[in-house]
């Protein structure tokens, strides 16, 4: 699992200030606001490059991403 953040998140596993994060069609990823714990882009799979002022989590499986959501008390935001 990789966690990228442009927010003020202090944790050893966080990769700070990402730009154009690459995902493949096999990666599961989402974006959330670390301050409010609201998921702004729900878990999905697609390849490409993504940038965000928020926090992005990339996992190998959907289950791993769902566990991260549960462990961190995240909630789906309004679209």
Coordinates of N, CA and C in Angstrom, one line a residue:
X1 N 0.8 -1.2 0.0 CA 0.0 0.0 0.0 C 0.9 1.2 0.0
X2 N 0.5 2.2 -0.8 CA 1.2 3.5 -0.8 C 0.2 4.6 -0.5
X3 N 0.7 5.6 0.3 CA -0.1 6.7 0.7 C 0.6 8.0 0.3
X4 N -0.1 8.8 -0.5 CA 0.5 10.1 -1.0 C -0.4 11.2 -0.4
X5 N 0.3 12.3 0.0 CA -0.5 13.4 0.6 C 0.1 14.8 0.4
X6 N -0.8 15.7 0.0 CA -0.4 17.1 -0.1 C -1.0 17.8 1.2
X7 N -1.6 17.1 2.1 CA -2.1 17.7 3.3 C -1.1 17.6 4.4
X8 N -1.3 18.2 5.5 CA -0.4 18.2 6.6 C -0.6 17.0 7.4
X9 N -0.1 15.9 6.9 CA -0.3 14.6 7.5 C 1.1 14.1 7.9
X10 N 1.3 13.9 9.2 CA 2.6 13.4 9.7 C 2.5 12.0 10.1
X11 N 3.1 11.2 9.2 CA 3.2 9.7 9.4 C 4.3 9.2 8.6
X12 N 5.0 8.2 9.1 CA 6.2 7.7 8.5 C 6.0 7.2 7.1
X13 N 4.8 6.5 6.9 CA 4.5 5.9 5.6 C 4.0 6.8 4.5
X14 N 3.7 8.1 4.8 CA 3.2 9.0 3.9 C 4.3 9.6 2.9
X15 N 4.0 9.6 1.6 CA 4.9 10.2 0.6 C 4.4 11.6 0.4
X16 N 5.1 12.6 0.8 CA 4.6 14.0 0.8 C 4.7 14.6 -0.6
X17 N 3.8 15.6 -0.8 CA 3.9 16.4 -2.0 C 4.0 15.7 -3.3
X18 N 3.1 14.7 -3.6 CA 3.1 14.0 -4.9 C 2.7 14.8 -6.0
X19 N 3.1 14.5 -7.2 CA 2.6 15.2 -8.4 C 2.5 14.1 -9.5
X20 N 1.4 14.0 -10.1 CA 1.1 13.0 -11.1 C 1.5 11.6 -10.7
X21 N 0.7 11.1 -9.7 CA 0.9 9.7 -9.2 C 0.4 8.7 -10.3
X22 N 1.2 7.7 -10.6 CA 0.8 6.7 -11.7 C 0.1 5.5 -11.0
X23 N -1.0 5.1 -11.6 CA -1.7 3.9 -11.3 C -1.8 3.0 -12.5
X24 N -1.9 1.7 -12.3 CA -2.2 0.8 -13.4 C -3.6 0.3 -13.3
X25 N -4.0 -0.5 -14.3 CA -5.4 -1.1 -14.3 C -5.6 -2.1 -13.2
X26 N -4.5 -2.5 -12.6 CA -4.5 -3.5 -11.5 C -4.6 -2.9 -10.1
X27 N -4.2 -1.6 -10.0 CA -4.2 -0.9 -8.7 C -5.7 -0.5 -8.3
X28 N -5.9 -0.6 -7.0 CA -7.2 0.0 -6.4 C -6.8 1.3 -5.7
X29 N -7.5 2.4 -6.0 CA -7.1 3.6 -5.3 C -8.3 4.5 -5.0
X30 N -8.1 5.5 -4.2 CA -9.1 6.4 -3.8 C -8.4 7.7 -3.3
X31 N -9.2 8.8 -3.2 CA -8.7 10.0 -2.6 C -9.6 10.5 -1.5
X32 N -9.0 10.9 -0.4 CA -9.9 11.4 0.7 C -9.2 12.6 1.3
X33 N -10.0 13.4 2.1 CA -9.6 14.5 2.8 C -9.2 14.1 4.2
X34 N -7.9 14.1 4.5 CA -7.4 13.7 5.8 C -7.9 14.5 7.0
X35 N -8.3 15.7 6.7 CA -8.9 16.6 7.8 C -10.3 16.2 8.2
X36 N -11.1 15.9 7.2 CA -12.5 15.6 7.4 C -12.8 14.1 7.4
X37 N -11.9 13.3 6.9 CA -12.0 11.8 6.7 C -13.1 11.5 5.7
X38 N -13.4 12.4 4.8 CA -14.4 12.1 3.8 C -13.7 11.7 2.5
X39 N -14.2 10.6 1.9 CA -13.6 10.0 0.7 C -14.3 10.9 -0.5
X40 N -13.4 11.5 -1.3 CA -13.9 12.3 -2.4 C -14.0 11.6 -3.7
X41 N -13.0 10.7 -3.9 CA -13.1 9.8 -5.0 C -13.1 8.4 -4.5
X42 N -14.2 7.7 -4.7 CA -14.4 6.4 -4.2 C -13.5 5.4 -4.8
X43 N -13.2 4.2 -4.1 CA -12.3 3.2 -4.6 C -12.6 2.8 -6.0
X44 N -11.6 2.8 -6.9 CA -11.7 2.4 -8.2 C -10.4 1.8 -8.8
X45 N -10.5 1.2 -10.0 CA -9.4 0.8 -10.7 C -9.3 1.4 -12.1
X46 N -8.2 2.1 -12.4 CA -8.0 2.6 -13.7 C -6.5 3.0 -13.8
X47 N -6.0 3.0 -15.0 CA -4.6 3.4 -15.2 C -4.6 4.9 -15.6
X48 N -3.5 5.5 -15.2 CA -3.3 6.9 -15.6 C -2.4 7.6 -14.6
X49 N -2.5 8.9 -14.7 CA -1.8 9.8 -13.7 C -2.8 10.7 -13.0
X50 N -2.6 10.8 -11.7 CA -3.5 11.6 -10.9 C -2.8 12.6 -10.0
X51 N -3.3 13.8 -9.8 CA -2.8 14.7 -8.9 C -4.0 15.2 -8.0
X52 N -3.7 15.5 -6.8 CA -4.8 16.0 -5.9 C -4.2 16.8 -4.8
X53 N -4.9 17.8 -4.3 CA -4.4 18.5 -3.1 C -4.7 17.8 -1.8
X54 N -5.4 16.6 -1.9 CA -5.8 15.8 -0.8 C -4.8 14.6 -0.6
X55 N -5.4 13.5 0.0 CA -4.6 12.3 0.3 C -5.0 11.1 -0.6
X56 N -4.1 10.4 -1.3 CA -4.4 9.3 -2.2 C -3.8 8.1 -1.6
X57 N -4.6 7.0 -1.6 CA -4.2 5.7 -1.1 C -4.3 4.7 -2.3
X58 N -3.2 4.0 -2.5 CA -3.1 3.0 -3.6 C -2.9 1.6 -3.0
X59 N -3.7 0.6 -3.3 CA -3.6 -0.7 -2.7 C -3.6 -1.7 -3.8
X60 N -3.1 -2.9 -3.5 CA -3.1 -4.0 -4.4 C -4.5 -4.7 -4.7
X61 N -5.3 -4.7 -3.6 CA -6.6 -5.3 -3.7 C -7.7 -4.4 -3.2
X62 N -8.9 -4.7 -3.6 CA -10.1 -3.9 -3.1 C -10.2 -4.1 -1.6
X63 N -10.0 -5.4 -1.1 CA -10.1 -5.7 0.3 C -9.1 -4.9 1.1
X64 N -7.9 -4.8 0.6 CA -6.9 -4.0 1.4 C -7.3 -2.5 1.5
X65 N -7.9 -2.0 0.5 CA -8.4 -0.6 0.5 C -9.6 -0.5 1.5
X66 N -10.5 -1.4 1.4 CA -11.6 -1.4 2.3 C -11.2 -1.5 3.8
X67 N -10.2 -2.3 4.0 CA -9.6 -2.4 5.4 C -9.0 -1.1 5.8
X68 N -8.3 -0.4 4.9 CA -7.8 0.9 5.3 C -8.9 1.9 5.6
X69 N -10.0 1.9 4.9 CA -11.1 2.7 5.1 C -11.7 2.5 6.5
X70 N -11.9 1.2 6.8 CA -12.4 0.8 8.1 C -11.4 1.2 9.3
X71 N -10.2 0.9 9.1 CA -9.2 1.2 10.1 C -9.0 2.7 10.4
X72 N -9.3 3.5 9.4 CA -9.1 5.0 9.6 C -10.4 5.8 9.8
X73 N -11.5 5.0 9.8 CA -12.8 5.7 10.1 C -13.2 6.6 9.0
X74 N -12.9 6.3 7.7 CA -13.3 7.1 6.6 C -14.7 6.9 6.2
X75 N -15.3 7.9 5.5 CA -16.7 7.8 5.1 C -16.8 8.4 3.7
X76 N -17.7 7.9 2.9 CA -18.0 8.3 1.6 C -18.6 9.7 1.6
X77 N -18.1 10.6 0.7 CA -18.6 12.0 0.7 C -19.8 12.1 -0.3
X78 N -20.4 13.2 -0.3 CA -21.5 13.5 -1.2 C -20.9 13.9 -2.6
X79 N -21.5 13.4 -3.7 CA -21.0 13.7 -5.0 C -21.6 15.0 -5.5

